[in-house]
mmCIF file of C-alpha atoms in Angstrom:
data_model
loop_
_atom_site.group_PDB
_atom_site.id
_atom_site.type_symbol
_atom_site.label_atom_id
_atom_site.label_comp_id
_atom_site.label_asym_id
_atom_site.label_seq_id
_atom_site.Cartn_x
_atom_site.Cartn_y
_atom_site.Cartn_z
ATOM 1 C CA MET F 6 -1.702 -151.309 8.795
ATOM 2 C CA ASP F 7 -1.423 -147.866 11.309
ATOM 3 C CA VAL F 8 1.155 -144.844 10.325
ATOM 4 C CA SER F 9 4.294 -145.846 12.641
ATOM 5 C CA THR F 10 4.186 -149.496 10.929
ATOM 6 C CA ALA F 11 3.751 -147.879 7.778
ATOM 7 C CA SER F 12 6.647 -145.417 8.271
ATOM 8 C CA ALA F 13 9.059 -148.078 10.314
ATOM 9 C CA SER F 14 8.714 -149.974 7.393
ATOM 10 C CA GLY F 15 9.072 -147.414 4.354
ATOM 11 C CA GLY F 16 7.300 -149.720 1.576
ATOM 12 C CA GLY F 17 4.423 -149.272 0.187
ATOM 13 C CA ARG F 18 2.741 -145.930 -1.393
ATOM 14 C CA TRP F 19 1.414 -143.198 1.276
ATOM 15 C CA TYR F 20 -2.123 -143.978 1.598
ATOM 16 C CA THR F 21 -1.399 -148.073 2.443
ATOM 17 C CA GLY F 22 0.047 -146.187 5.833
ATOM 18 C CA MET F 23 -3.710 -144.737 7.183
ATOM 19 C CA SER F 24 -6.357 -146.203 8.742
ATOM 20 C CA ALA F 25 -9.997 -146.583 6.417
ATOM 21 C CA ASP F 26 -11.104 -144.259 9.211
ATOM 22 C CA ASN F 27 -8.365 -141.950 8.593
ATOM 23 C CA ILE F 28 -8.585 -141.910 4.802
ATOM 24 C CA LYS F 29 -12.703 -141.099 5.290
ATOM 25 C CA GLY F 30 -11.497 -138.267 7.764
ATOM 26 C CA LEU F 31 -9.447 -136.789 5.012
ATOM 27 C CA VAL F 32 -12.052 -136.438 2.465
ATOM 28 C CA LEU F 33 -14.298 -135.034 4.583
ATOM 29 C CA ALA F 34 -11.857 -132.517 5.755
ATOM 30 C CA LEU F 35 -10.315 -131.680 2.360
ATOM 31 C CA SER F 36 -14.338 -131.133 1.142
ATOM 32 C CA SER F 37 -15.376 -129.075 4.200
ATOM 33 C CA SER F 38 -12.252 -126.863 3.354
ATOM 34 C CA LEU F 39 -13.787 -125.887 -0.130
ATOM 35 C CA PHE F 40 -16.948 -125.331 1.259
ATOM 36 C CA ILE F 41 -15.779 -123.558 4.370
ATOM 37 C CA GLY F 42 -13.598 -121.100 2.620
ATOM 38 C CA ALA F 43 -15.644 -120.210 0.095
ATOM 39 C CA SER F 44 -18.349 -119.111 2.269
ATOM 40 C CA PHE F 45 -16.169 -116.786 3.670
ATOM 41 C CA ILE F 46 -16.359 -114.732 0.438
ATOM 42 C CA ILE F 47 -19.965 -115.009 0.500
ATOM 43 C CA LYS F 48 -21.010 -113.853 3.679
ATOM 44 C CA LYS F 49 -18.169 -111.141 3.197
ATOM 45 C CA LYS F 50 -20.278 -109.881 0.187
ATOM 46 C CA GLY F 51 -23.335 -110.745 1.875
ATOM 47 C CA LEU F 52 -21.853 -108.375 4.648
ATOM 48 C CA LYS F 53 -21.173 -105.242 2.836
ATOM 49 C CA LYS F 54 -24.427 -105.416 0.493
ATOM 50 C CA ALA F 55 -26.144 -105.342 4.192
ATOM 51 C CA ALA F 56 -24.664 -102.978 5.832
ATOM 52 C CA SER F 57 -24.944 -99.940 2.611
ATOM 53 C CA SER F 58 -28.816 -100.342 3.930
ATOM 54 C CA GLY F 59 -28.567 -101.060 7.618
ATOM 55 C CA VAL F 60 -26.561 -101.623 10.981
ATOM 56 C CA ARG F 61 -22.874 -102.761 10.112
ATOM 57 C CA ALA F 62 -22.539 -105.676 12.182
ATOM 58 C CA GLY F 63 -19.128 -104.949 13.757
ATOM 59 C CA VAL F 64 -20.479 -101.982 15.537
ATOM 60 C CA GLY F 65 -23.617 -104.115 16.655
ATOM 61 C CA GLY F 66 -26.415 -104.687 13.848
ATOM 62 C CA TYR F 67 -28.183 -107.035 12.524
ATOM 63 C CA SER F 68 -29.345 -106.481 9.077
ATOM 64 C CA TYR F 69 -27.115 -108.511 7.929
ATOM 65 C CA LEU F 70 -30.122 -111.839 9.020
ATOM 66 C CA TYR F 71 -32.709 -109.843 5.726
ATOM 67 C CA GLU F 72 -29.749 -109.980 2.930
ATOM 68 C CA PRO F 73 -30.035 -113.342 1.341
ATOM 69 C CA LEU F 74 -26.767 -113.064 -0.089
ATOM 70 C CA TRP F 75 -25.257 -113.949 3.431
ATOM 71 C CA TRP F 76 -27.689 -117.147 4.456
ATOM 72 C CA VAL F 77 -25.896 -118.332 1.267
ATOM 73 C CA GLY F 78 -22.620 -118.082 2.657
ATOM 74 C CA MET F 79 -24.026 -119.419 5.747
ATOM 75 C CA ILE F 80 -25.735 -122.352 4.510
ATOM 76 C CA THR F 81 -22.216 -123.042 2.738
ATOM 77 C CA MET F 82 -20.368 -122.807 5.565
ATOM 78 C CA ILE F 83 -22.870 -125.384 6.973
ATOM 79 C CA VAL F 84 -22.430 -128.109 4.499
ATOM 80 C CA GLY F 85 -18.717 -127.537 5.325
ATOM 81 C CA GLU F 86 -18.755 -127.790 8.698
ATOM 82 C CA VAL F 87 -21.279 -130.708 8.452
ATOM 83 C CA ALA F 88 -18.289 -132.652 6.224
ATOM 84 C CA ASN F 89 -15.519 -130.914 9.041
ATOM 85 C CA PHE F 90 -17.883 -132.431 12.378
ATOM 86 C CA ALA F 91 -18.342 -135.985 9.945
ATOM 87 C CA ALA F 92 -14.427 -135.842 9.570
ATOM 88 C CA TYR F 93 -13.843 -135.212 13.821
ATOM 89 C CA ALA F 94 -16.131 -138.726 13.980
ATOM 90 C CA PHE F 95 -13.438 -140.764 11.360
ATOM 91 C CA ALA F 96 -9.897 -139.026 12.352
ATOM 92 C CA PRO F 97 -8.008 -136.889 15.010
ATOM 93 C CA ALA F 98 -8.477 -133.917 15.866
ATOM 94 C CA ILE F 99 -4.892 -133.311 14.885
ATOM 95 C CA LEU F 100 -5.320 -134.842 11.703
ATOM 96 C CA VAL F 101 -8.688 -133.091 10.796
ATOM 97 C CA THR F 102 -8.312 -129.412 11.600
ATOM 98 C CA PRO F 103 -4.844 -128.215 10.159
ATOM 99 C CA LEU F 104 -6.439 -129.424 7.121
ATOM 100 C CA GLY F 105 -8.304 -125.703 7.633
ATOM 101 C CA ALA F 106 -5.143 -124.011 6.006
ATOM 102 C CA LEU F 107 -6.779 -124.873 2.620
ATOM 103 C CA SER F 108 -10.258 -123.152 3.139
ATOM 104 C CA ILE F 109 -7.293 -120.204 3.637
ATOM 105 C CA ILE F 110 -5.753 -120.847 0.443
ATOM 106 C CA ILE F 111 -9.776 -120.781 -1.170
ATOM 107 C CA SER F 112 -10.877 -117.953 0.835
ATOM 108 C CA ALA F 113 -7.362 -115.928 -0.197
ATOM 109 C CA VAL F 114 -7.976 -116.764 -3.933
ATOM 110 C CA LEU F 115 -12.127 -115.771 -4.252
ATOM 111 C CA ALA F 116 -10.916 -112.228 -2.189
ATOM 112 C CA HIS F 117 -8.799 -111.756 -4.985
ATOM 113 C CA VAL F 118 -10.828 -112.439 -7.620
ATOM 114 C CA MET F 119 -14.232 -111.850 -6.188
ATOM 115 C CA LEU F 120 -13.721 -108.946 -3.686
ATOM 116 C CA ARG F 121 -11.005 -107.260 -5.459
ATOM 117 C CA GLU F 122 -8.565 -107.489 -2.186
ATOM 118 C CA LYS F 123 -5.097 -107.845 -3.809
ATOM 119 C CA LEU F 124 -2.988 -110.590 -3.276
ATOM 120 C CA HIS F 125 1.111 -110.263 -3.438
ATOM 121 C CA ILE F 126 3.192 -112.795 -4.560
ATOM 122 C CA PHE F 127 4.591 -114.117 -1.530
ATOM 123 C CA GLY F 128 0.676 -114.168 -0.372
ATOM 124 C CA ILE F 129 0.629 -117.474 -2.826
ATOM 125 C CA LEU F 130 4.066 -118.788 -1.325
ATOM 126 C CA GLY F 131 2.340 -118.342 1.791
ATOM 127 C CA CYS F 132 -0.515 -120.890 -0.091
ATOM 128 C CA VAL F 133 1.824 -123.128 -1.313
ATOM 129 C CA LEU F 134 3.690 -124.078 2.111
ATOM 130 C CA CYS F 135 -0.108 -124.125 3.593
ATOM 131 C CA VAL F 136 -0.261 -126.789 1.311
ATOM 132 C CA VAL F 137 3.161 -128.869 2.546
ATOM 133 C CA GLY F 138 2.317 -128.220 5.215
ATOM 134 C CA SER F 139 -1.183 -130.067 5.668
ATOM 135 C CA THR F 140 0.588 -132.795 3.399
ATOM 136 C CA THR F 141 3.189 -132.994 6.129
ATOM 137 C CA ILE F 142 0.492 -133.653 9.083
ATOM 138 C CA VAL F 143 -1.360 -135.754 6.804
ATOM 139 C CA LEU F 144 1.710 -138.382 6.315
ATOM 140 C CA HIS F 145 2.258 -138.916 10.043
ATOM 141 C CA ALA F 146 -1.404 -137.852 11.450
ATOM 142 C CA PRO F 147 -1.482 -140.241 14.216
ATOM 143 C CA PRO F 148 -4.564 -143.484 14.008
ATOM 144 C CA GLU F 149 -7.823 -142.738 15.988
ATOM 145 C CA ARG F 150 -8.104 -143.328 19.520
ATOM 146 C CA GLU F 151 -10.400 -147.049 19.333
ATOM 147 C CA ILE F 152 -13.948 -145.534 21.629
ATOM 148 C CA GLU F 153 -16.717 -147.825 22.403
ATOM 149 C CA SER F 154 -19.256 -145.493 24.212
ATOM 150 C CA VAL F 155 -19.957 -141.272 24.715
ATOM 151 C CA THR F 156 -19.224 -142.017 27.934
ATOM 152 C CA GLU F 157 -15.443 -142.630 27.570
ATOM 153 C CA VAL F 158 -15.277 -139.715 25.811
ATOM 154 C CA TRP F 159 -16.959 -138.180 29.368
ATOM 155 C CA ASP F 160 -14.388 -139.876 31.436
ATOM 156 C CA LEU F 161 -11.940 -138.153 28.672
ATOM 157 C CA ALA F 162 -13.485 -134.670 29.268
ATOM 158 C CA MET F 163 -13.286 -135.254 33.176
ATOM 159 C CA GLU F 164 -10.105 -136.070 33.965
ATOM 160 C CA PRO F 165 -8.610 -132.669 35.789
ATOM 161 C CA ALA F 166 -5.737 -132.063 33.208
ATOM 162 C CA PHE F 167 -8.997 -131.047 30.536
ATOM 163 C CA MET F 168 -10.704 -129.568 33.014
ATOM 164 C CA CYS F 169 -7.917 -127.102 34.088
ATOM 165 C CA TYR F 170 -7.853 -126.154 30.502
ATOM 166 C CA ALA F 171 -11.770 -125.680 30.010
ATOM 167 C CA ALA F 172 -11.841 -123.293 33.113
ATOM 168 C CA VAL F 173 -9.055 -120.944 31.924
ATOM 169 C CA VAL F 174 -10.968 -121.149 28.130
ATOM 170 C CA ILE F 175 -13.588 -119.812 30.180
ATOM 171 C CA ALA F 176 -11.947 -117.008 32.067
ATOM 172 C CA ILE F 177 -10.027 -115.577 29.582
ATOM 173 C CA VAL F 178 -13.277 -115.403 27.032
ATOM 174 C CA ALA F 179 -15.143 -113.606 29.930
ATOM 175 C CA ILE F 180 -12.270 -111.404 30.238
ATOM 176 C CA LEU F 181 -12.150 -110.469 26.572
ATOM 177 C CA VAL F 182 -16.449 -110.281 26.604
ATOM 178 C CA TYR F 183 -16.614 -108.387 29.558
ATOM 179 C CA ARG F 184 -13.496 -105.958 29.081
ATOM 180 C CA PHE F 185 -11.887 -105.882 25.770
ATOM 181 C CA VAL F 186 -14.531 -105.827 23.435
ATOM 182 C CA PRO F 187 -16.579 -102.845 24.295
ATOM 183 C CA LEU F 188 -12.922 -101.115 24.430
ATOM 184 C CA TYR F 189 -10.618 -102.973 21.701
ATOM 185 C CA GLY F 190 -13.087 -104.947 19.408
ATOM 186 C CA GLN F 191 -13.174 -102.352 16.710
ATOM 187 C CA THR F 192 -9.793 -101.885 16.524
ATOM 188 C CA HIS F 193 -8.198 -104.508 17.389
ATOM 189 C CA VAL F 194 -8.217 -107.987 15.184
ATOM 190 C CA MET F 195 -6.667 -110.386 17.978
ATOM 191 C CA VAL F 196 -10.180 -109.579 20.474
ATOM 192 C CA TYR F 197 -12.725 -110.971 18.433
ATOM 193 C CA ILE F 198 -11.037 -114.085 16.945
ATOM 194 C CA GLY F 199 -9.878 -114.660 20.464
ATOM 195 C CA VAL F 200 -12.969 -115.319 21.354
ATOM 196 C CA CYS F 201 -13.773 -117.274 18.419
ATOM 197 C CA SER F 202 -10.344 -119.484 18.700
ATOM 198 C CA LEU F 203 -11.073 -120.366 22.695
ATOM 199 C CA VAL F 204 -14.622 -121.002 22.365
ATOM 200 C CA GLY F 205 -13.754 -122.841 19.189
ATOM 201 C CA SER F 206 -11.270 -125.517 20.793
ATOM 202 C CA ILE F 207 -14.069 -126.198 23.316
ATOM 203 C CA SER F 208 -16.366 -126.967 20.630
ATOM 204 C CA VAL F 209 -14.197 -129.063 18.609
ATOM 205 C CA MET F 210 -14.147 -131.413 21.883
ATOM 206 C CA SER F 211 -17.647 -132.021 21.710
ATOM 207 C CA VAL F 212 -18.139 -132.075 18.108
ATOM 208 C CA LYS F 213 -15.896 -134.232 17.714
ATOM 209 C CA ALA F 214 -18.008 -136.659 21.179
ATOM 210 C CA LEU F 215 -20.710 -135.896 18.951
ATOM 211 C CA GLY F 216 -19.433 -136.954 16.184
ATOM 212 C CA ILE F 217 -18.336 -139.979 18.035
ATOM 213 C CA ALA F 218 -21.744 -141.041 19.376
ATOM 214 C CA LEU F 219 -23.492 -140.485 16.192
ATOM 215 C CA LYS F 220 -21.253 -142.870 14.274
ATOM 216 C CA LEU F 221 -21.382 -145.866 16.962
ATOM 217 C CA THR F 222 -25.808 -144.941 17.130
ATOM 218 C CA PHE F 223 -25.973 -146.048 13.347
ATOM 219 C CA SER F 224 -23.223 -148.858 13.613
ATOM 220 C CA GLY F 225 -25.943 -150.240 16.107
ATOM 221 C CA THR F 226 -25.171 -149.219 19.130
ATOM 222 C CA ASN F 227 -27.175 -146.575 20.565
ATOM 223 C CA GLN F 228 -25.302 -143.563 22.444
ATOM 224 C CA LEU F 229 -28.553 -141.438 22.321
ATOM 225 C CA ILE F 230 -29.916 -142.637 25.438
ATOM 226 C CA TYR F 231 -26.874 -141.346 27.506
ATOM 227 C CA PRO F 232 -27.466 -137.987 28.745
ATOM 228 C CA GLN F 233 -23.823 -137.325 28.230
ATOM 229 C CA THR F 234 -24.539 -136.772 24.252
ATOM 230 C CA CYS F 235 -27.237 -134.392 25.689
ATOM 231 C CA ALA F 236 -24.956 -132.402 27.272
ATOM 232 C CA PHE F 237 -22.166 -132.221 24.854
ATOM 233 C CA THR F 238 -25.014 -131.567 22.419
ATOM 234 C CA LEU F 239 -25.182 -128.616 24.306
ATOM 235 C CA VAL F 240 -22.087 -127.259 24.148
ATOM 236 C CA VAL F 241 -21.559 -127.764 20.697
ATOM 237 C CA ILE F 242 -24.752 -125.210 20.040
ATOM 238 C CA SER F 243 -23.738 -122.417 22.472
ATOM 239 C CA CYS F 244 -20.032 -122.415 21.337
ATOM 240 C CA ILE F 245 -20.919 -122.328 17.412
ATOM 241 C CA LEU F 246 -23.525 -120.059 18.484
ATOM 242 C CA THR F 247 -20.999 -117.519 19.926
ATOM 243 C CA GLN F 248 -18.397 -118.027 17.347
ATOM 244 C CA MET F 249 -20.970 -117.098 14.658
ATOM 245 C CA ASN F 250 -21.603 -113.692 16.524
ATOM 246 C CA TYR F 251 -17.857 -113.015 16.939
ATOM 247 C CA LEU F 252 -16.655 -113.828 13.563
ATOM 248 C CA ASN F 253 -19.206 -111.539 11.817
ATOM 249 C CA LYS F 254 -17.999 -108.877 13.453
ATOM 250 C CA ALA F 255 -14.503 -109.545 12.845
ATOM 251 C CA LEU F 256 -15.284 -110.277 9.279
ATOM 252 C CA ASP F 257 -17.387 -107.115 9.274
ATOM 253 C CA THR F 258 -14.566 -104.908 10.958
ATOM 254 C CA PHE F 259 -11.406 -106.384 9.408
ATOM 255 C CA ASN F 260 -9.940 -107.370 5.726
ATOM 256 C CA THR F 261 -10.626 -111.167 5.165
ATOM 257 C CA ALA F 262 -7.191 -111.707 4.120
ATOM 258 C CA VAL F 263 -6.111 -110.909 7.687
ATOM 259 C CA VAL F 264 -9.336 -112.438 9.317
ATOM 260 C CA SER F 265 -9.220 -116.114 7.884
ATOM 261 C CA PRO F 266 -5.225 -116.646 8.348
ATOM 262 C CA ILE F 267 -4.806 -115.284 12.119
ATOM 263 C CA TYR F 268 -8.613 -117.336 13.214
ATOM 264 C CA TYR F 269 -7.180 -120.034 11.689
ATOM 265 C CA THR F 270 -3.823 -120.245 13.195
ATOM 266 C CA MET F 271 -5.122 -119.429 16.900
ATOM 267 C CA PHE F 272 -8.352 -121.874 16.492
ATOM 268 C CA THR F 273 -5.905 -124.930 15.004
ATOM 269 C CA SER F 274 -3.174 -124.260 17.917
ATOM 270 C CA LEU F 275 -5.606 -124.404 20.538
ATOM 271 C CA THR F 276 -7.456 -126.813 19.088
ATOM 272 C CA ILE F 277 -4.190 -129.176 19.040
ATOM 273 C CA LEU F 278 -3.748 -128.435 22.059
ATOM 274 C CA ALA F 279 -7.025 -129.050 23.670
ATOM 275 C CA SER F 280 -7.259 -132.494 21.985
ATOM 276 C CA VAL F 281 -3.465 -133.983 23.082
ATOM 277 C CA ILE F 282 -4.975 -133.051 27.062
ATOM 278 C CA MET F 283 -8.522 -134.666 26.263
ATOM 279 C CA PHE F 284 -7.771 -137.189 23.794
ATOM 280 C CA LYS F 285 -3.849 -138.295 24.573
ATOM 281 C CA ASP F 286 -2.929 -138.376 20.389
ATOM 282 C CA TRP F 287 0.372 -138.038 20.791
ATOM 283 C CA ASP F 288 0.733 -140.963 23.325
ATOM 284 C CA ARG F 289 0.184 -142.993 20.748
ATOM 285 C CA GLN F 290 3.273 -141.408 18.496
ATOM 286 C CA ASN F 291 6.595 -141.977 19.133
ATOM 287 C CA PRO F 292 9.136 -138.726 19.069
ATOM 288 C CA THR F 293 9.680 -138.706 14.881
ATOM 289 C CA GLN F 294 6.408 -138.665 14.458
ATOM 290 C CA ILE F 295 5.393 -136.024 16.592
ATOM 291 C CA VAL F 296 8.365 -133.550 15.756
ATOM 292 C CA THR F 297 7.741 -133.991 12.248
ATOM 293 C CA GLU F 298 3.552 -132.771 12.279
ATOM 294 C CA MET F 299 5.150 -129.908 14.504
ATOM 295 C CA CYS F 300 7.245 -128.918 11.244
ATOM 296 C CA GLY F 301 4.262 -129.353 9.148
ATOM 297 C CA PHE F 302 2.303 -127.229 11.605
ATOM 298 C CA VAL F 303 5.218 -124.443 12.004
ATOM 299 C CA THR F 304 5.371 -124.637 7.785
ATOM 300 C CA ILE F 305 1.242 -124.075 7.587
ATOM 301 C CA LEU F 306 1.702 -121.446 10.464
ATOM 302 C CA SER F 307 4.706 -119.785 8.282
ATOM 303 C CA GLY F 308 2.128 -119.575 4.948
ATOM 304 C CA THR F 309 -0.652 -118.259 7.125
ATOM 305 C CA PHE F 310 1.462 -115.066 8.424
ATOM 306 C CA LEU F 311 3.290 -114.172 4.466
ATOM 307 C CA LEU F 312 -0.542 -114.304 3.788
ATOM 308 C CA HIS F 313 -1.453 -112.019 6.477
ATOM 309 C CA LYS F 314 1.959 -109.534 6.381
ATOM 310 C CA THR F 315 1.857 -109.107 2.642
ATOM 311 C CA LYS F 316 -1.809 -108.828 2.019
ATOM 312 C CA ASP F 317 -1.349 -104.977 1.126
ATOM 313 C CA MET F 318 2.038 -104.961 0.035
ATOM 314 C CA ALA F 319 -0.010 -104.820 -3.463
ATOM 315 C CA ASP F 320 -1.505 -101.573 -2.287
ATOM 316 C CA GLY F 321 0.790 -99.488 -2.477
ATOM 317 C CA GLY F 322 3.581 -100.269 0.027
ATOM 318 C CA LEU F 323 0.800 -99.653 3.145
ATOM 319 C CA SER F 324 2.191 -100.466 6.456
ATOM 320 C CA THR F 325 2.797 -104.042 7.273
ATOM 321 C CA SER F 326 4.715 -103.174 10.348
ATOM 322 C CA SER F 327 2.959 -105.169 13.293
ATOM 323 C CA SER F 328 0.412 -108.239 12.902
ATOM 324 C CA PHE F 329 -1.131 -106.992 15.934
ATOM 325 C CA ARG F 330 -2.022 -103.472 15.753
ATOM 326 C CA LEU F 331 -3.333 -101.855 12.656
ATOM 327 C CA PRO F 332 -2.868 -98.401 10.661
ATOM 328 C CA THR F 333 -3.382 -95.116 11.215
ATOM 329 C CA SER F 334 -6.215 -93.393 10.546
ATOM 330 C CA SER F 335 -3.954 -91.660 7.965
ATOM 331 C CA SER F 336 -3.047 -94.726 5.943
ATOM 332 C CA VAL F 337 -6.777 -95.887 6.514
ATOM 333 C CA ARG F 338 -7.941 -92.410 4.480
ATOM 334 C CA PHE F 339 -5.068 -92.590 2.007
ATOM 335 C CA SER F 340 -6.303 -96.809 1.354
ATOM 336 C CA LYS F 341 -9.503 -95.799 0.638
ATOM 337 C CA GLN F 342 -8.368 -92.772 -1.494
ATOM 338 C CA THR F 343 -6.792 -95.032 -3.276
ATOM 339 C CA ASP F 344 -8.527 -97.922 -3.780
ATOM 340 C CA ASN F 345 -12.123 -96.137 -4.677
ATOM 341 C CA ASP F 346 -12.015 -97.775 -8.090
ATOM 342 C CA SER F 347 -10.830 -101.575 -7.248
ATOM 343 C CA GLU F 348 -13.401 -101.394 -3.925
ATOM 344 C CA GLY F 349 -9.945 -102.312 -1.731
ATOM 345 C CA ILE F 350 -10.933 -103.310 1.770
ATOM 346 C CA PRO F 351 -8.630 -101.692 4.236
ATOM 347 C CA LEU F 352 -7.859 -103.341 7.245
ATOM 348 C CA ARG F 353 -9.864 -101.086 9.806
ATOM 349 C CA SER F 354 -12.523 -98.941 8.197
ATOM 350 C CA SER F 355 -13.581 -95.173 9.542
ATOM 351 C CA GLU F 356 -16.440 -96.403 11.205
ATOM 352 C CA SER F 357 -14.490 -98.448 13.947
ATOM 353 C CA PHE F 358 -13.051 -95.570 15.559
ATOM 354 C CA ARG F 359 -16.775 -95.016 16.662
ATOM 355 C CA SER F 360 -17.084 -95.819 20.363
ATOM 356 C CA PRO F 361 -19.628 -99.104 20.739
ATOM 357 C CA HIS F 362 -22.769 -98.454 21.638
#
């Protein structure tokens, strides 16, 4: 029984309305969120430790590569990404990707405990909204598209609509990297995260294609003989390396509780858009299900906004006037003075004012 049938009948518990593949994808996605949420904090601690004895990642340094704690965080993230990779092979992106909100909750809670980054009471409300929104999406997710060969995925990727989307993404990323990163990377959180999110939407489509190829191969239909499988693999590798580089810069330059929700919001929005264009997820749903999913997604966005907007309210009323503009130098100095004992991490550190090398 698929989701639409369960919705129409109104009978049975929620999981009877999900396909077996969707349930597998759900479990894998939840596991992925746990590992990835923890990896943000472990990597952040590794970056801080590496910065004390080398050049910070935010200004082009790579000393974190010699820090064992950063590698622990990286391994944790890899485990989470493997689970996420497997989830995309079983369930549609519109189900798997929004569940990344749970990693934000884990990240925010661990940042409060381990990094002493204060979490306001409304941040807790944001966590609750993320859970409610995720649950809504899970209950109304579309069934996975039936695909018999990786060549079918390649044909979907070659359709004019998705080719136009990919071309726009590549053009915007090139402009951000060569024009905006040197000028605004250290002062505007949206620059680094914009690169990660745009590249990420393409990588998810390739990850899903590669996951489907491996799933079919393990089922007895070898997909490794097709050149399309190799092409998708190369896209995945190049995209992940790009994401890792710019995400490290964002984490090293800005507050974890700011990076995580903004990255999630942009990445998820673009991934859902890419999936709708390429895999036509909404073709298999009725208008009521689509609207409900969008309501769930907006609820998650509201939760991430609260997590972001109220992050520093407990630090003595620091400026929260803009989600995209960072505090002035005087507010940063004030933050450093008042948070010395608690190791508070301001949204922008004094090193951020240095010109890029």
